[in-house]
Structure formats: C-alpha cells, structure tokens
mmCIF file of C-alpha atoms and ligand atoms in Angstrom:
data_model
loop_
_atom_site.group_PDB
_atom_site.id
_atom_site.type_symbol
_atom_site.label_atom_id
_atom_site.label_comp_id
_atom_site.label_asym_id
_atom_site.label_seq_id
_atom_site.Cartn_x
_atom_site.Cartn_y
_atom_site.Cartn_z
ATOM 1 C CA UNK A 1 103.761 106.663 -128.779
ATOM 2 C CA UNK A 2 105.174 103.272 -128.040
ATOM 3 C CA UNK A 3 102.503 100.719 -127.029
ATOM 4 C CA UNK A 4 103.650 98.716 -123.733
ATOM 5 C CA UNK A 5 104.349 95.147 -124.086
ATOM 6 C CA UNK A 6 104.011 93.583 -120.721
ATOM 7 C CA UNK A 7 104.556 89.556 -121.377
ATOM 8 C CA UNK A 8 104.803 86.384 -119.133
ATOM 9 C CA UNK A 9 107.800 84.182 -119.282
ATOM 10 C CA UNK A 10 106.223 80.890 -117.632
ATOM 11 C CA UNK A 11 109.716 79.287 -118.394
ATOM 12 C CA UNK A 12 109.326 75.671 -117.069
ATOM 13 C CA UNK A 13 106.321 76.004 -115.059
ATOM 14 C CA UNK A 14 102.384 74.472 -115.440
ATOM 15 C CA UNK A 15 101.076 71.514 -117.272
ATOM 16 C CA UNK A 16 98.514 72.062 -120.265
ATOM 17 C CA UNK A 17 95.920 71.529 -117.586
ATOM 18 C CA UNK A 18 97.316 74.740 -115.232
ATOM 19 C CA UNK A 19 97.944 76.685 -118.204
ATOM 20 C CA UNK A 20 94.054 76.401 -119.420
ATOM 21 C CA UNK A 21 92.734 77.009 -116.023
ATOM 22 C CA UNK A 22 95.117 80.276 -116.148
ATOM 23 C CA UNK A 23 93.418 81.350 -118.691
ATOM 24 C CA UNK A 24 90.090 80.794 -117.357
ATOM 25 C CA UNK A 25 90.955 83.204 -114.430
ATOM 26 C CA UNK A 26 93.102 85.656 -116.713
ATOM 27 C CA UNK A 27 91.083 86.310 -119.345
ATOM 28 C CA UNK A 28 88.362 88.227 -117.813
ATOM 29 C CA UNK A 29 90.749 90.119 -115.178
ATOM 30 C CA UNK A 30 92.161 91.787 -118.502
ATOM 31 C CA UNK A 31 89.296 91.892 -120.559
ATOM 32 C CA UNK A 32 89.773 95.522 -120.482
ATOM 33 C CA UNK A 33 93.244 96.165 -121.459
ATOM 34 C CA UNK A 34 93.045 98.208 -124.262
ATOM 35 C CA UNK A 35 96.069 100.296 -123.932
ATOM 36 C CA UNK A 36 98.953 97.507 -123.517
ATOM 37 C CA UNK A 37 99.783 94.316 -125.936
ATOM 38 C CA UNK A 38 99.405 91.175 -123.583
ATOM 39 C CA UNK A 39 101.521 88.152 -123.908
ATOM 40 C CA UNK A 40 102.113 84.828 -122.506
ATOM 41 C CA UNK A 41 104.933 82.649 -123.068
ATOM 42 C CA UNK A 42 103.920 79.322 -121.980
ATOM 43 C CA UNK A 43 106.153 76.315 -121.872
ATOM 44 C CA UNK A 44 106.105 74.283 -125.723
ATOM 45 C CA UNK A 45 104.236 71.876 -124.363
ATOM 46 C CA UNK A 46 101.368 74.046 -123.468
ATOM 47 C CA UNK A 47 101.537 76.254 -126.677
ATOM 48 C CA UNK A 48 98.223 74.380 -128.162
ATOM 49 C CA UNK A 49 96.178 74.265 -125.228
ATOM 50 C CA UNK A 50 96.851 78.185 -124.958
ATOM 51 C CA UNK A 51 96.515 78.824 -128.673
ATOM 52 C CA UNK A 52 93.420 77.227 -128.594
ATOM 53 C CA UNK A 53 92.097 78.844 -125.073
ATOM 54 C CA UNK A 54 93.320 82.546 -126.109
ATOM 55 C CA UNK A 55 91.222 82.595 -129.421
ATOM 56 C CA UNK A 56 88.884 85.525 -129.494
ATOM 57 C CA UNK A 57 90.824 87.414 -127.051
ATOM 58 C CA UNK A 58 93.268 90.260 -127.313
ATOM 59 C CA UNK A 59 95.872 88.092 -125.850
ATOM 60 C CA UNK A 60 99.274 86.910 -127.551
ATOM 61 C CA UNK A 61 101.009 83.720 -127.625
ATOM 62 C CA UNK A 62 104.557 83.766 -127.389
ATOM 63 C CA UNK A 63 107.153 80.635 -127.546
ATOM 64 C CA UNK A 64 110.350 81.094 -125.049
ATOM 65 C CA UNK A 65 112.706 79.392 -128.087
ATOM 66 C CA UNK A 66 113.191 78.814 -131.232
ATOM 67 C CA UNK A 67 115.342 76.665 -133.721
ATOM 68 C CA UNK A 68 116.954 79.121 -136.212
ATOM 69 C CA UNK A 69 117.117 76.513 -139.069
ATOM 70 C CA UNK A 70 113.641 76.197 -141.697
ATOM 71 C CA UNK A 71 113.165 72.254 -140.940
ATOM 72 C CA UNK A 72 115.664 69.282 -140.660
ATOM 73 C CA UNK A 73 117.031 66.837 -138.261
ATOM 74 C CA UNK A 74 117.546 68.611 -135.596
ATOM 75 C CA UNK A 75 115.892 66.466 -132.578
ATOM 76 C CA UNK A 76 113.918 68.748 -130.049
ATOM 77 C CA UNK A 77 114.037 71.603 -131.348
ATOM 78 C CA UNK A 78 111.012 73.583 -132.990
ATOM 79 C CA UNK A 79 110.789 75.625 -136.444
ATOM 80 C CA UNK A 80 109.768 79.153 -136.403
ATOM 81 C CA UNK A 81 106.670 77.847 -138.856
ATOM 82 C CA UNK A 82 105.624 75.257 -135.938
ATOM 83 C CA UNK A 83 105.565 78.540 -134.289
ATOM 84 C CA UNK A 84 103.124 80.726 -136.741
ATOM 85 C CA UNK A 85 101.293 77.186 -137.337
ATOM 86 C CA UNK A 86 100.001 77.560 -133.313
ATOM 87 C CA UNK A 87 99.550 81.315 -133.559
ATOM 88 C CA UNK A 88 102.655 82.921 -131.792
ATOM 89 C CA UNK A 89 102.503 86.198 -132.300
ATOM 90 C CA UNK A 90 105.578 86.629 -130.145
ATOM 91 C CA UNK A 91 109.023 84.726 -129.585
ATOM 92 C CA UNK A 92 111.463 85.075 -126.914
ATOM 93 C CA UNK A 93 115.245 84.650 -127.793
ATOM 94 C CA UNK A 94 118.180 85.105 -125.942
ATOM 95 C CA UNK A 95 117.232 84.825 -122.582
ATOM 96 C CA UNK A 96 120.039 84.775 -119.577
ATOM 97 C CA UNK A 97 118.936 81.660 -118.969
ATOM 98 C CA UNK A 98 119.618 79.939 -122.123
ATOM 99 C CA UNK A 99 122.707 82.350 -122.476
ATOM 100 C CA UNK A 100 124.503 80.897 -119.393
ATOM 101 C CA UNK A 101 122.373 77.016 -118.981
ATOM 102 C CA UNK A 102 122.752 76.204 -122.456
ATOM 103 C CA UNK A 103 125.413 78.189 -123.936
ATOM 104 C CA UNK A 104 123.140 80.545 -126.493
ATOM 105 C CA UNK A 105 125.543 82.526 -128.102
ATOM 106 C CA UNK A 106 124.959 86.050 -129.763
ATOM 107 C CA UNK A 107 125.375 84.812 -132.657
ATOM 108 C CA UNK A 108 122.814 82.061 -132.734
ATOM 109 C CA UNK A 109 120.632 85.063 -130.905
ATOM 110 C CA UNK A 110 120.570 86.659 -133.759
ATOM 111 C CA UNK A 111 120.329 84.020 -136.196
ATOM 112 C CA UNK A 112 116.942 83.125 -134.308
ATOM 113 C CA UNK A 113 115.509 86.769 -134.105
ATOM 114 C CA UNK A 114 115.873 86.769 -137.991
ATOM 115 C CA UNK A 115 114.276 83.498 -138.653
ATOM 116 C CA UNK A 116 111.298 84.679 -135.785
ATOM 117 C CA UNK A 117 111.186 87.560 -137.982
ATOM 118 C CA UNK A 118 111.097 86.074 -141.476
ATOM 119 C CA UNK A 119 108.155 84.344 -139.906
ATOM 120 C CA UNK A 120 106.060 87.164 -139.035
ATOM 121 C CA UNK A 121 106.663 86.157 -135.072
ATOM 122 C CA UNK A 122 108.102 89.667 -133.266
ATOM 123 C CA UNK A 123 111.684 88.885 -131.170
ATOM 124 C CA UNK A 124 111.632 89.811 -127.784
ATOM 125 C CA UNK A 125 115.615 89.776 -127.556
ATOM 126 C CA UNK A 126 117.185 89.452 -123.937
ATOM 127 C CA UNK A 127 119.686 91.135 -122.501
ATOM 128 C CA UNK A 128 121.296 91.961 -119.500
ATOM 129 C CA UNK A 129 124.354 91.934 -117.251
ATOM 130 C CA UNK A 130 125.803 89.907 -114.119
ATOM 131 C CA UNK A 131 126.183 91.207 -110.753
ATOM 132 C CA UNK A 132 129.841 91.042 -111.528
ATOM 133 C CA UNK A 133 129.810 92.876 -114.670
ATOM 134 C CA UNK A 134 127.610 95.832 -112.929
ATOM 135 C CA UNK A 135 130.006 95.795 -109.905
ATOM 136 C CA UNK A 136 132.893 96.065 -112.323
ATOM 137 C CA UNK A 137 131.803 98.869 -114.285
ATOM 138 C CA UNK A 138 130.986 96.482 -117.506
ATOM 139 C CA UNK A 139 127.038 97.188 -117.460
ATOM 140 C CA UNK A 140 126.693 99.560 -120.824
ATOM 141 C CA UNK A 141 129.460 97.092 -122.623
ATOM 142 C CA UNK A 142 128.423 94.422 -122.155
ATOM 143 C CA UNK A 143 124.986 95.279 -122.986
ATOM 144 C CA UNK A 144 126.019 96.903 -125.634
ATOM 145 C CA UNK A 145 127.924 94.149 -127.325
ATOM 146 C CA UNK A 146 124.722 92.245 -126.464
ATOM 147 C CA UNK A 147 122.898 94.404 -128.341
ATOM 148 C CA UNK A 148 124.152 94.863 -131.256
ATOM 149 C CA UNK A 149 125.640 91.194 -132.413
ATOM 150 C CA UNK A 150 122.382 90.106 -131.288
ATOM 151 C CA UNK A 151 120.606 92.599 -133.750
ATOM 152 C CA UNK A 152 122.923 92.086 -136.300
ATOM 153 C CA UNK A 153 120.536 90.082 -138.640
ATOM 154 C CA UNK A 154 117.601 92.447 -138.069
ATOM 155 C CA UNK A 155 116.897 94.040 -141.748
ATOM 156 C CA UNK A 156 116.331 97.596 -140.653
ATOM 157 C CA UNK A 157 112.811 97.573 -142.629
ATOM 158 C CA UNK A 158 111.571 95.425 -140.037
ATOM 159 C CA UNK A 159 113.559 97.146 -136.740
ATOM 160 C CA UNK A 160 110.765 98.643 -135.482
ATOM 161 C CA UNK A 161 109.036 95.518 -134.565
ATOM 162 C CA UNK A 162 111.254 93.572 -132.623
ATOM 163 C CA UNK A 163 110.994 93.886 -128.877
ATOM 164 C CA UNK A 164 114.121 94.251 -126.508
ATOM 165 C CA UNK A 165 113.921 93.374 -122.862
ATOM 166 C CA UNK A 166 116.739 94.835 -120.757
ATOM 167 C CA UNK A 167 116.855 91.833 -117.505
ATOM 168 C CA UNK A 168 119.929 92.222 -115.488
ATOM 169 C CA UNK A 169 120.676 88.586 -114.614
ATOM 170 C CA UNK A 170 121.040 89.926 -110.710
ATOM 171 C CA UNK A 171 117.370 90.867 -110.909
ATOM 172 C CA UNK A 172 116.128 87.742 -112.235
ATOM 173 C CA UNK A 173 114.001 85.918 -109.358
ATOM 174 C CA UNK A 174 116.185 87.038 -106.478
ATOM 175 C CA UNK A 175 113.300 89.901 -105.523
ATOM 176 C CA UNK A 176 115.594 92.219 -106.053
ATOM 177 C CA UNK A 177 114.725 94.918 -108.849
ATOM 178 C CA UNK A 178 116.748 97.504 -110.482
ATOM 179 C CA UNK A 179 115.626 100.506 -108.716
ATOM 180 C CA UNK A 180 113.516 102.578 -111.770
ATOM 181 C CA UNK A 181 116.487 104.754 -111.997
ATOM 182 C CA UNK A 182 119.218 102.049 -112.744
ATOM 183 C CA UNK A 183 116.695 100.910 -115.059
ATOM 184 C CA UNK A 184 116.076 103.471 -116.669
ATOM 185 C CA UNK A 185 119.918 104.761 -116.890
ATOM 186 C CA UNK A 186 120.426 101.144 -118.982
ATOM 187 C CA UNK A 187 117.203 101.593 -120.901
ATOM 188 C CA UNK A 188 117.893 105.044 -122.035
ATOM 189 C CA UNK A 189 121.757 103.450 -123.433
ATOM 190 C CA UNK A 190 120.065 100.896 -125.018
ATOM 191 C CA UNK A 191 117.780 103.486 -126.756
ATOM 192 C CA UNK A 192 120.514 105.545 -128.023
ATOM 193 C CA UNK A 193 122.056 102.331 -129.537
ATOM 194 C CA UNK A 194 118.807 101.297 -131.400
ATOM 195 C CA UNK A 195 119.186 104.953 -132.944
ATOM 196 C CA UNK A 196 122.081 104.217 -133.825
ATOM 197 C CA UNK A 197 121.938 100.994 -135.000
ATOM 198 C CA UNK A 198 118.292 101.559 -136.689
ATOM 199 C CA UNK A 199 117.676 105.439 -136.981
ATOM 200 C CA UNK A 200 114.576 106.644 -136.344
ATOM 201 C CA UNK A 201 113.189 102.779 -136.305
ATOM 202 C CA UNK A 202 115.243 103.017 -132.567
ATOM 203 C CA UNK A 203 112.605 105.506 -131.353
ATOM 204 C CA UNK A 204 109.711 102.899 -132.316
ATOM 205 C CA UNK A 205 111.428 99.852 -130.802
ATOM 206 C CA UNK A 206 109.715 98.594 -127.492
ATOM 207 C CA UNK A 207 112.308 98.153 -124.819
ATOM 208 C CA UNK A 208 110.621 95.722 -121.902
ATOM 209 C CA UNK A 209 112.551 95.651 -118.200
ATOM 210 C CA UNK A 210 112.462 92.278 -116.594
ATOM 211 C CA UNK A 211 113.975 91.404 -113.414
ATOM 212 C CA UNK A 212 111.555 90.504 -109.808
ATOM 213 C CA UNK A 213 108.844 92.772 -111.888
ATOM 214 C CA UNK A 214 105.220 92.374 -109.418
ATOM 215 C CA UNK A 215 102.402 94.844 -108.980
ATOM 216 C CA UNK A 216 104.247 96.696 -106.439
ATOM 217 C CA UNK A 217 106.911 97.929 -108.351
ATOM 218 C CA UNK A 218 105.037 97.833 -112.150
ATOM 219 C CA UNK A 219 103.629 101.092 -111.890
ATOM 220 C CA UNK A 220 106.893 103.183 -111.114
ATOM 221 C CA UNK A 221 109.001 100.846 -113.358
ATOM 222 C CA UNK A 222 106.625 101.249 -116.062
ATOM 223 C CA UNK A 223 106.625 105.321 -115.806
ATOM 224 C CA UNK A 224 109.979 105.711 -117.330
ATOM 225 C CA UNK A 225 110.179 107.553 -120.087
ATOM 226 C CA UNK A 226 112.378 104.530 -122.411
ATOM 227 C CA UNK A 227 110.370 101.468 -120.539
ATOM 228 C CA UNK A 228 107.902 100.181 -122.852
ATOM 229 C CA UNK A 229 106.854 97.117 -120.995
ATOM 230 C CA UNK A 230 107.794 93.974 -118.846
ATOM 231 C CA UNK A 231 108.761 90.788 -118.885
ATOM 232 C CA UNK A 232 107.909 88.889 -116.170
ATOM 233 C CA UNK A 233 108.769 85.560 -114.698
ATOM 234 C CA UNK A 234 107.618 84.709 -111.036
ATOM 235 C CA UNK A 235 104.431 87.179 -110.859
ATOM 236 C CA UNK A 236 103.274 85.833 -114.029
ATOM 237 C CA UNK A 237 102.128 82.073 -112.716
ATOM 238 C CA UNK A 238 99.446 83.778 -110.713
ATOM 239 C CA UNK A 239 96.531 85.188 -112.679
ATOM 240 C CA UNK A 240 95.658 87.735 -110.542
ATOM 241 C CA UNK A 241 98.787 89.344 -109.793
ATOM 242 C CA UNK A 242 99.837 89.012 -113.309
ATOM 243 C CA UNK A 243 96.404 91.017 -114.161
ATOM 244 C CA UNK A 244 97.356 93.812 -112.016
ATOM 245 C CA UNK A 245 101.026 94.194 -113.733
ATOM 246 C CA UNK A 246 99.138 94.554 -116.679
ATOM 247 C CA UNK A 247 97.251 96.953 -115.479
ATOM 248 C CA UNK A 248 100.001 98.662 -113.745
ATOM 249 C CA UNK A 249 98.520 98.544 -110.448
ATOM 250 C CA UNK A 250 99.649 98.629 -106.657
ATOM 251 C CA UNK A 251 98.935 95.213 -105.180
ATOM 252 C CA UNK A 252 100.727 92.594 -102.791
ATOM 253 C CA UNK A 253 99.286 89.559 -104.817
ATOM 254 C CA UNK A 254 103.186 89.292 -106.100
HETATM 255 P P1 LIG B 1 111.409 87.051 -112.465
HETATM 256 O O1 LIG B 1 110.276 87.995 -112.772
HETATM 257 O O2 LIG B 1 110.959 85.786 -111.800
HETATM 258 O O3 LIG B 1 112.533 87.734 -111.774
HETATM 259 O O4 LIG B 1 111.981 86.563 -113.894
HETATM 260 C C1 LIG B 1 112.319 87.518 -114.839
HETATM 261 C C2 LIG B 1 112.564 86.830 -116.119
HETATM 262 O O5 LIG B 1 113.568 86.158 -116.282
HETATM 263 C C3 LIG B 1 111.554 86.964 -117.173
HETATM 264 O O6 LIG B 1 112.040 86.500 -118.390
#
C-alpha cells in the first residue's frame, strides 16, 4: 500500500510571520492524520520559522528548489545540506514553473533530484504537459521524456522514495482540473514507466496529481487507483481548506 503524500506548494506567497500563524491554525486541524504524509513547502525565506514551528508534529518541511552543486559560489542559490540542516524532509524539483520562468532543464532536474537524494531529502519531481501539447496529441511523450531524463540520476536502490507529481501546466491555478479520469489515464502511463524504468521499485513510487486540487475535488481525485497524493498550490494558503484536502473531504473553503 502506497501512503498518500498530499503537500503544499506555497510558491511565493506569506512572510515568516503568515507562515507561523499557518501553522498555529493547521496544526491542530490535522492533528489526526495518521493515514497520509503531510507536507509544506514554504517559500526559503520561511523555511526556519516553519522548521522551528512544525517540531513535534507529524508534519514535513519541504523546500520548492534546490542548487544541485555540494557548496561554492553560486550566489542565491541553496545546498541540499542547507536543506537537511533546517529539517526538509521533502524537496520539490522541476516544477512547470521553473521549467518555463527560469529555463530548468531535465537535465539539471535530474541533477537536483540526485543531490536531494544523496541528502536524505525525498524529490517530489514535476511533470506535466501544455494545453498545446494535450490538444496535439503529445501528452504521454512528452511526459514521458519528462520522466525519464528527469529520473535518469535516480540509483534504482533508492527509486522507491522519490515522489512524482503529474501537474498538467493547463491545470495549474486556472480552476480547471483534469477530470479524475484524464488524470488517472496519465497517472496510470507514468506508472507503467516507473516499472519500467525501476521494476518493482515503480509499484512503490508515490505519484501526486497537482493542478486547481481543493476539497471539492480531493476526494474523487484521490480515489484513483495510481494517485498517491497532491500537490497543491492555491488551496494550500488557507489552513482550513488545506486541512480538509488532507483529509480528503467535501468542502467549499477552496
Ligand atoms: P494550483 O493548486 O494553484 O493550481 O497549483 C498547483 C501547483 O502548481 C502546485 O505545485
């Protein structure tokens, strides 16, 4: 059984003192959550405050980057060992909108995954498709070239615990979600390519959706058989109706 991952990507939203009063509200709603792994992926600035608020819960911390290289001069960016040295648990990598803002290749994708993972701090890897691309017929190629130059540097040993989100750029803060069926169409290609890639390591490997996720649509997204999780963006600024994503419940706090 694959434990869900659900995760908030905060991208470049609150200030150290919104992200502590987050927690404040947060932390009891999901006091409970037993069954899921719960992550938030605060801006760098707020990594400390959260570290440091998030102690003694089941919560994870998660950064939304990382440098690939050990240490060096390399102004602004931030080692994967600044990372473990604030208690991420988690890193994201290869998100659309680093793909397409800032030019992240697959390449340097993967060469950050590894060094996340040489770390002890789990991938989430992004993926994911235009509106174009799905229009034109490109979705499983695309993703699938994704997938696997973005894997590339993932020693099979360690497969199993890197995370893959599947966000199809289209779905990313427009409100409009893959229905669970498209998702789950993409999700179940992916899994076939993790087999393939991994062997039987592809059957661990959680694969989140992300994409306009909110309480309303969590539940049914979250019932398909190859989604192991979420990744969330908008929903997960407000406490509460990030606490009922977790929880997989109907709600209109989204
Ligand atoms: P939204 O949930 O705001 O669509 O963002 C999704 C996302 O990009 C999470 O990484």
């Amino acid at each position: 059984m694959r434990r869900p991952v659900i995760a908030a990507n905060w991208k470049m939203f609150k200030t150290t003192g919104e992200a502590q009063a987050f927690a404040e509200a947060f932390l009891p709603l999901v006091k409970d959550a037993q069954e899921v792994d719960v992550v938030l992926a605060p801006p760098a600035t707020a990594l400390s405050t959260l570290s440091r608020a998030l102690e003694g819960s089941a919560v994870h911390l998660a950064s939304q980057n990382v440098c690939a290289e050990e240490e060096g001069a390399f102004t602004g960016e931030i080692a994967p060992r600044m990372l473990t040295d604030l208690g991420c648990r988690y890193g994201i990598v290869g998100h659309s909108e680093r793909r397409t803002l800032y030019g992240e290749t697959d390449e340097q994708v993967a060469a950050k995954a590894a060094a996340l993972l040489s770390h002890d701090v789990l991938p989430i890897v992004c993926v994911g498709e235009t509106l174009e691309q799905r229009e034109t017929g490109q979705t499983f190629a695309v993703v699938g070239v994704q997938l696997q130059e973005s894997l590339a540097k993932i020693p099979p040993d360690r497969a199993a615990q890197v995370v893959v989100a599947y966000e199809p750029i289209w779905a990313i803060g427009t409100g409009k979600t893959a229905t669970p069926e498209i998702a789950q169409e993409v999700h179940a290609m992916i899994r076939e390519r993790l087999r393939e890639q991994f062997g039987a390591a592809g059957d661990e490997m959680r694969i989140q959706y992300g994409g306009s996720v909110k309480p309303a649509n969590a539940k049914v997204l979250m019932g398909q058989p190859d989604i192991d999780g979420a990744l969330v963006g908008g929903a997960s600024l407000d406490p509460e109706s990030f606490s009922q994503i977790v929880h997989f419940e109907d709600g209109d706090a989204a």
